[in-house]
Tab-separated table of C-alpha atoms in Angstrom:
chain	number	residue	atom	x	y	z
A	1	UNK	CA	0.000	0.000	0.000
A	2	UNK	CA	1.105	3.428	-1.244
A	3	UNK	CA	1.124	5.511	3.035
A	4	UNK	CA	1.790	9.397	2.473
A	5	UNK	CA	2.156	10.468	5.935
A	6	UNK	CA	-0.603	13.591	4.675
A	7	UNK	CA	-3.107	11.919	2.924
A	8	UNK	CA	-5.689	12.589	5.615
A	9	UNK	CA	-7.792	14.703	3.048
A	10	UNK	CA	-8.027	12.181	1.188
A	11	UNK	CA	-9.869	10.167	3.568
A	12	UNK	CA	-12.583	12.768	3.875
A	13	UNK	CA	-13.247	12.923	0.476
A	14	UNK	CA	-13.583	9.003	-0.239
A	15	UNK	CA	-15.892	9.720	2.907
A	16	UNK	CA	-18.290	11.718	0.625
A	17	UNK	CA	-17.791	9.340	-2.061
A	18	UNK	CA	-18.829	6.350	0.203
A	19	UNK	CA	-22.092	8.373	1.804
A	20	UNK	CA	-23.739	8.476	-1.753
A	21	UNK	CA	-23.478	4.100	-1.711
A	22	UNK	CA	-27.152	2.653	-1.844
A	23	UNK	CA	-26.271	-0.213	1.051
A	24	UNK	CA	-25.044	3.380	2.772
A	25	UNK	CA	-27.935	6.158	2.464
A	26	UNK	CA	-29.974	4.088	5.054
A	27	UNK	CA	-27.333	4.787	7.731
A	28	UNK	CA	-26.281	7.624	6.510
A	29	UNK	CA	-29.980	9.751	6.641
A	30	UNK	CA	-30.362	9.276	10.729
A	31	UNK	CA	-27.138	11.308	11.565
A	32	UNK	CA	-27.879	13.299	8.723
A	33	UNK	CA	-31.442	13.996	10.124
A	34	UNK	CA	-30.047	14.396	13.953
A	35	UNK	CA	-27.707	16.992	12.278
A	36	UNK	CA	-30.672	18.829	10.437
A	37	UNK	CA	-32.773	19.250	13.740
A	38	UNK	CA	-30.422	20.494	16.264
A	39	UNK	CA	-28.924	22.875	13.379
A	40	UNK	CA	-32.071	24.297	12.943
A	41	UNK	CA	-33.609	24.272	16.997
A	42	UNK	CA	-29.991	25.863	17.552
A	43	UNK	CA	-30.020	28.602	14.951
A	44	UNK	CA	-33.626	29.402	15.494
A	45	UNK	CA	-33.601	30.000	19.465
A	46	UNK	CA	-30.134	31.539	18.821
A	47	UNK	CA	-31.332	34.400	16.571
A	48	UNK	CA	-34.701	34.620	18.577
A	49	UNK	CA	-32.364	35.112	21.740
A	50	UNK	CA	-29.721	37.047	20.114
A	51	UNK	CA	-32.782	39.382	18.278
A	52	UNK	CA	-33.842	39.971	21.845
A	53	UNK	CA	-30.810	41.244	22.733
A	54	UNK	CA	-30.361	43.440	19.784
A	55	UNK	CA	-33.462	45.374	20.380
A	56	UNK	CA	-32.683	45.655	24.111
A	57	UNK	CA	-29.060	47.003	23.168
A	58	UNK	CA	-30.865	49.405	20.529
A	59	UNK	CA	-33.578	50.592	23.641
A	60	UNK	CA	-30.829	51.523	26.038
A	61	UNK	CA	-29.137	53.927	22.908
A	62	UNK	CA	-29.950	57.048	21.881
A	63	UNK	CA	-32.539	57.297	19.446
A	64	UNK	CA	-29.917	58.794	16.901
A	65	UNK	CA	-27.227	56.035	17.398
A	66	UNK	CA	-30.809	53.561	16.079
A	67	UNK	CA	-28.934	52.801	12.862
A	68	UNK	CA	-26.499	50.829	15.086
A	69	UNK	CA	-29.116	47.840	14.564
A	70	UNK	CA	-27.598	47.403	10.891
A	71	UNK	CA	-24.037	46.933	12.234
A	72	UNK	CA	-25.298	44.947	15.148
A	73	UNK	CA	-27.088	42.592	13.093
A	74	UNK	CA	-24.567	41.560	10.726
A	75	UNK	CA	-21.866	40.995	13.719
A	76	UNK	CA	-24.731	38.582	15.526
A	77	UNK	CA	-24.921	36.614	12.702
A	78	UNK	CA	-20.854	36.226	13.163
A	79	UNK	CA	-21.471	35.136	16.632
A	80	UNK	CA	-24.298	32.821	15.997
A	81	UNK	CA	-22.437	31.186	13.499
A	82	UNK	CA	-19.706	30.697	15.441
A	83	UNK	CA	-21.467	29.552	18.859
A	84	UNK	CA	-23.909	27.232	17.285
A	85	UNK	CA	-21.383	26.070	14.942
A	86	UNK	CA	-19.286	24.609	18.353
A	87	UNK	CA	-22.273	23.363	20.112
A	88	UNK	CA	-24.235	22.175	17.593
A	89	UNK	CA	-20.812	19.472	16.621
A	90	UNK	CA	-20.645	18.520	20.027
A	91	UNK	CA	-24.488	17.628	20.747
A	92	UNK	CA	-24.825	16.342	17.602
A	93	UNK	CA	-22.094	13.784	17.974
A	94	UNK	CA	-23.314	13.239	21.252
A	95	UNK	CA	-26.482	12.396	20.154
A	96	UNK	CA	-25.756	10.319	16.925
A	97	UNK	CA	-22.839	8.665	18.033
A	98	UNK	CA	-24.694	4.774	18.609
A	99	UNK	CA	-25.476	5.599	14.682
A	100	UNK	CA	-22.410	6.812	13.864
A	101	UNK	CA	-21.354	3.562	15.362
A	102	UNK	CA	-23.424	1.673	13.465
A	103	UNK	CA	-22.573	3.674	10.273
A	104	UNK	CA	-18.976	2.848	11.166
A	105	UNK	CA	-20.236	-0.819	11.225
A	106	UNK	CA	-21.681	-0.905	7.387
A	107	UNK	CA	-18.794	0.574	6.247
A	108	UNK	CA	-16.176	-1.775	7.581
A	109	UNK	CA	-18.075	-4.750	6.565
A	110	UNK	CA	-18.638	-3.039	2.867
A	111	UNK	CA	-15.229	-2.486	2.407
A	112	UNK	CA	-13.578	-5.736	3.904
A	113	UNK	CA	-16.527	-7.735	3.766
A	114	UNK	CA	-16.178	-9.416	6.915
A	115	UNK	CA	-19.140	-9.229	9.771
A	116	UNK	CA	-18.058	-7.179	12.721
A	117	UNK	CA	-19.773	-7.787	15.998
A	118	UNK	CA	-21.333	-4.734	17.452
A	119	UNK	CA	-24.313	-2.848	16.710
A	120	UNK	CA	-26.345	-4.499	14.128
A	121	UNK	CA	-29.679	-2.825	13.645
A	122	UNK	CA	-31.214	0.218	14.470
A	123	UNK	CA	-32.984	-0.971	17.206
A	124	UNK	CA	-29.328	-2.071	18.409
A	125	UNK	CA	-28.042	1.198	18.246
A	126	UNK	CA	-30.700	2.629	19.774
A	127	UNK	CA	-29.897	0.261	22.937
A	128	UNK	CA	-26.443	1.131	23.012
A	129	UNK	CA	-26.717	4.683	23.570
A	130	UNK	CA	-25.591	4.692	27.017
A	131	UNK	CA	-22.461	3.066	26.308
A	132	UNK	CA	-22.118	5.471	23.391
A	133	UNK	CA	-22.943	8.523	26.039
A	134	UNK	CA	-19.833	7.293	28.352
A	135	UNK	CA	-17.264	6.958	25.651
A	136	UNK	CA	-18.365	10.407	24.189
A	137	UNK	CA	-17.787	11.606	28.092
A	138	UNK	CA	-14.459	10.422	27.990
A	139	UNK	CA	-13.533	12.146	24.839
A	140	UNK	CA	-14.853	15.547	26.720
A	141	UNK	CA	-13.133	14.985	29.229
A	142	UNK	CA	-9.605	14.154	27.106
A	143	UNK	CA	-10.674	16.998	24.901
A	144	UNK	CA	-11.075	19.794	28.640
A	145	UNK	CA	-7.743	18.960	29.812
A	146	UNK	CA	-5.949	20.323	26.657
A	147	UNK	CA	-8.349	22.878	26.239
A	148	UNK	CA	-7.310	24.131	30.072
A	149	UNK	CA	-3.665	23.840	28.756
A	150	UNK	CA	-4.088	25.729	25.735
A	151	UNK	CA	-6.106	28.364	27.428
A	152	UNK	CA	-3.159	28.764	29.743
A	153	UNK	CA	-0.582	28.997	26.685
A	154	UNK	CA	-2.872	31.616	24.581
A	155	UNK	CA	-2.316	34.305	27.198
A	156	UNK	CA	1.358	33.573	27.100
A	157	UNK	CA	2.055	33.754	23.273
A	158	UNK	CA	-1.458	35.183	22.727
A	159	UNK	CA	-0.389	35.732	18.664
A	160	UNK	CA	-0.855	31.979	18.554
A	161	UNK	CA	-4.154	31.177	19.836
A	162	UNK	CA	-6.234	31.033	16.839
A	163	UNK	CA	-3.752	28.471	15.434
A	164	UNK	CA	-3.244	26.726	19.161
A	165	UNK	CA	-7.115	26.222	19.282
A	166	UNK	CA	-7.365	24.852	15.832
A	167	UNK	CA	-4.775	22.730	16.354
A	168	UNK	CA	-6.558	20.890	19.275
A	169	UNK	CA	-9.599	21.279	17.575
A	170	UNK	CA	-8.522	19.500	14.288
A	171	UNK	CA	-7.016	16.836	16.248
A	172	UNK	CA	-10.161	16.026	18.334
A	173	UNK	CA	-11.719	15.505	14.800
A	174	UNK	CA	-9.422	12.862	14.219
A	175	UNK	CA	-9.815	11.421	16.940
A	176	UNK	CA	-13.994	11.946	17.464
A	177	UNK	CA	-13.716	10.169	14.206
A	178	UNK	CA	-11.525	7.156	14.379
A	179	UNK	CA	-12.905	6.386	16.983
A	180	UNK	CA	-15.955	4.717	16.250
A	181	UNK	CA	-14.853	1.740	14.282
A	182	UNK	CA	-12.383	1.402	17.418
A	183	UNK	CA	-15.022	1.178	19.284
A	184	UNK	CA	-16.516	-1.090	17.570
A	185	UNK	CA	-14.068	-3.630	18.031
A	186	UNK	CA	-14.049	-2.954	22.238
A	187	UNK	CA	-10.444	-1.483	22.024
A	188	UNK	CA	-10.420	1.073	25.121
A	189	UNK	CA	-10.152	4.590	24.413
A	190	UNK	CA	-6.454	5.367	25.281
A	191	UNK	CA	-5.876	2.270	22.417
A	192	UNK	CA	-7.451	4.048	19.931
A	193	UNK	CA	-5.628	7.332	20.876
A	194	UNK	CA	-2.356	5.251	20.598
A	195	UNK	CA	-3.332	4.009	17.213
A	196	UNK	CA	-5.082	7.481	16.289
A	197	UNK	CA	-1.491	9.473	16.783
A	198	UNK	CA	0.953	6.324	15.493
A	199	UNK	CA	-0.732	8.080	11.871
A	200	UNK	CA	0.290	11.521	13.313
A	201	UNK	CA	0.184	13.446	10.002
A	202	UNK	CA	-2.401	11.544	8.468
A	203	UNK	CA	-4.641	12.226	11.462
A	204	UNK	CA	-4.412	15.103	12.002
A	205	UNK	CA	-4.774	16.439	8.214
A	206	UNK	CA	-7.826	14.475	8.127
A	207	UNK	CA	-9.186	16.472	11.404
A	208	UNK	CA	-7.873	19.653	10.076
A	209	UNK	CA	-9.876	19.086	6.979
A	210	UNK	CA	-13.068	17.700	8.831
A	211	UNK	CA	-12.691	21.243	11.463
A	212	UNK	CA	-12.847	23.554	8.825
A	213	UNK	CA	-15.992	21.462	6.968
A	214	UNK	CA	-17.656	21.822	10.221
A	215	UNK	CA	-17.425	25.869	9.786
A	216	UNK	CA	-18.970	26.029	6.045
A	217	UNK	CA	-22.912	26.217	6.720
A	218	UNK	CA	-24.855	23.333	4.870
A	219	UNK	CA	-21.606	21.489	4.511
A	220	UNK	CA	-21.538	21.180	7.857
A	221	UNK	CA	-24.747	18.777	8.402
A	222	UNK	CA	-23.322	16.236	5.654
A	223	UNK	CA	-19.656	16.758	7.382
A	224	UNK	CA	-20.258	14.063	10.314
A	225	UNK	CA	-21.424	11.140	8.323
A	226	UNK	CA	-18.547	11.591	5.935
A	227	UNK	CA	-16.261	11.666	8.258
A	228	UNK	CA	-17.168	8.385	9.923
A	229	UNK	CA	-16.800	7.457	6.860
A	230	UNK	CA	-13.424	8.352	6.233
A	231	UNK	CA	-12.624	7.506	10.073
A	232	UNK	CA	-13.636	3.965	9.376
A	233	UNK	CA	-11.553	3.763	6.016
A	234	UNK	CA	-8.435	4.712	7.376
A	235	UNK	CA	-9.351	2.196	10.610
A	236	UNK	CA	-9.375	-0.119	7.630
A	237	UNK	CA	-6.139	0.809	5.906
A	238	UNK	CA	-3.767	2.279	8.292
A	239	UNK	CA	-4.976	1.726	12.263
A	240	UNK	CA	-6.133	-1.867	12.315
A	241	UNK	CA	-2.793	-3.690	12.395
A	242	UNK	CA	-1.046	-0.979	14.481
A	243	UNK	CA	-0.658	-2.646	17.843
C-alpha cells in the first residue's frame, strides 16, 4: 500500500464518495437527520435570543445612534455562526454517536466484507446509547484537559491562539472520528488514541480538513457522516494492524 504520511484529506473525500453508496444512504440519513434538527432548533432560538438582545441594546441607545441595529445585526450573525457552529458538533455527535457507530459498522463490513460484531440494527443502536454517552464523556473529558492547557498557553504567546485552538480542535476531529470503528471492536479509548497518533500526520490532516468542513454552513450537516466514513476507512487501511 502506497502511506503518504498527509493523505488525511483524502480520507474525507472518499468519505463523501462512500455516503452516496445505496447499502449506505440508510445509515447515513439518521445522523444526517439528527444533524438537520439540532442545526435548525440551535439557529432558530439563537437568533430569537440574540434578536432579543439586539433590540434591548438598541432601547438603552440614543434614538440617533438607532442605525447601530444594521451593524449589530450583521456581527450577531458572526457570533451565531460561530457559537452554534461549536455546540451544535458537540451535541450532535453526542447524540448520533450509537449511529455513527453503526454507520462505522456498514462501512467496515462493505469495504472488507467481513461481519463485525457490534451494533447491528437500528434498534441495536438505539440500545447502546448509554455506552455510546460514556465513551463520548471520555472524549470531553480528554478533549477539557488540553483545552485548560491551551487556554493557559494563549495568554502567554497570545499571537498563537487562533492556530493553538485549531490545532486541538482539528485533532479532536481525528480522533472523534476514528474512533468509532475502534469502538466497535471494544479497544479502550487510550488504544485508539495510541493508534489514532501512530498516523500523526495523516490524522491530524484528516481532522484539520473535517474542522474547517464543520465551519462552512450546509456542509456542515453532511460533514459528520462523511467523516465516519473516512474515520472507518483509514481504521481499515492504516490503524487496524497498528498494535
Amino acid at each position: 500500500m502506497n502511506i503518504r504520511p498527509l493523505s488525511g484529506p483524502d480520507y474525507l473525500l472518499r468519505g463523501f464518495k462512500i455516503i452516496r453508496q445505496p447499502g449506505i444512504r440508510l445509515f447515513v440519513a439518521i445522523p444526517l437527520l439528527i444533524n438537520i434538527v439540532i442545526f435548525g432548533a440551535f439557529t432558530t432560538l439563537t437568533l430569537d435570543a440574540m434578536s432579543g438582545w439586539i433590540n434591548q441594546v438598541i432601547a438603552w441607545l440614543p434614538s440617533w445612534l438607532d442605525f447601530l441595529r444594521w451593524i449589530l445585526w450583521p456581527l450577531a450573525v458572526i457570533l451565531v455562526l460561530a457559537i452554534v457552529m461549536y455546540i451544535f458538533s458537540t451535541v450532535a455527535n453526542i447524540i448520533a454517536a450509537p449511529f455513527n457507530g453503526l454507520l462505522a459498522e456498514k462501512v467496515e463490513e462493505m469495504l472488507t466484507g467481513q461481519e463485525v460484531s457490534g451494533r447491528e440494527t437500528i434498534a441495536m443502536a438505539i440500545a447502546s446509547f448509554p455506552k455510546s454517552i460514556g465513551r463520548e464523556c471520555q472524549k470531553l473529558l480528554y478533549y477539557l484537559g488540553f483545552a485548560i492547557l491551551t487556554l493557559i498557553a494563549s495568554f502567554v504567546i497570545s499571537p498563537l491562539a487562533p492556530l493553538l485552538w485549531f490545532a486541538l480542535n482539528s485533532w479532536m476531529m481525528a480522533v472523534e472520528y476514528c474512533d468509532y470503528p475502534m469502538d466497535n471492536h471494544k479497544l479502550s479509548f487510550k488504544d485508539a488514541r495510541k493508534r489514532i497518533a501512530s498516523q500523526r500526520g495523516t490524522s491530524a490532516s484528516f481532522g484539520a480538513l473535517v474542522m474547517l468542513g464543520t465551519m462552512v454552513p450546509i456542509l456542515n450537516l453532511f460533514i459528520m457522516p462523511a467523516a465516519v466514513c473516512g474515520g472507518t476507512l483509514m481504521w481499515v487501511e492504516r490503524l487496524k494492524d497498528k498494535a
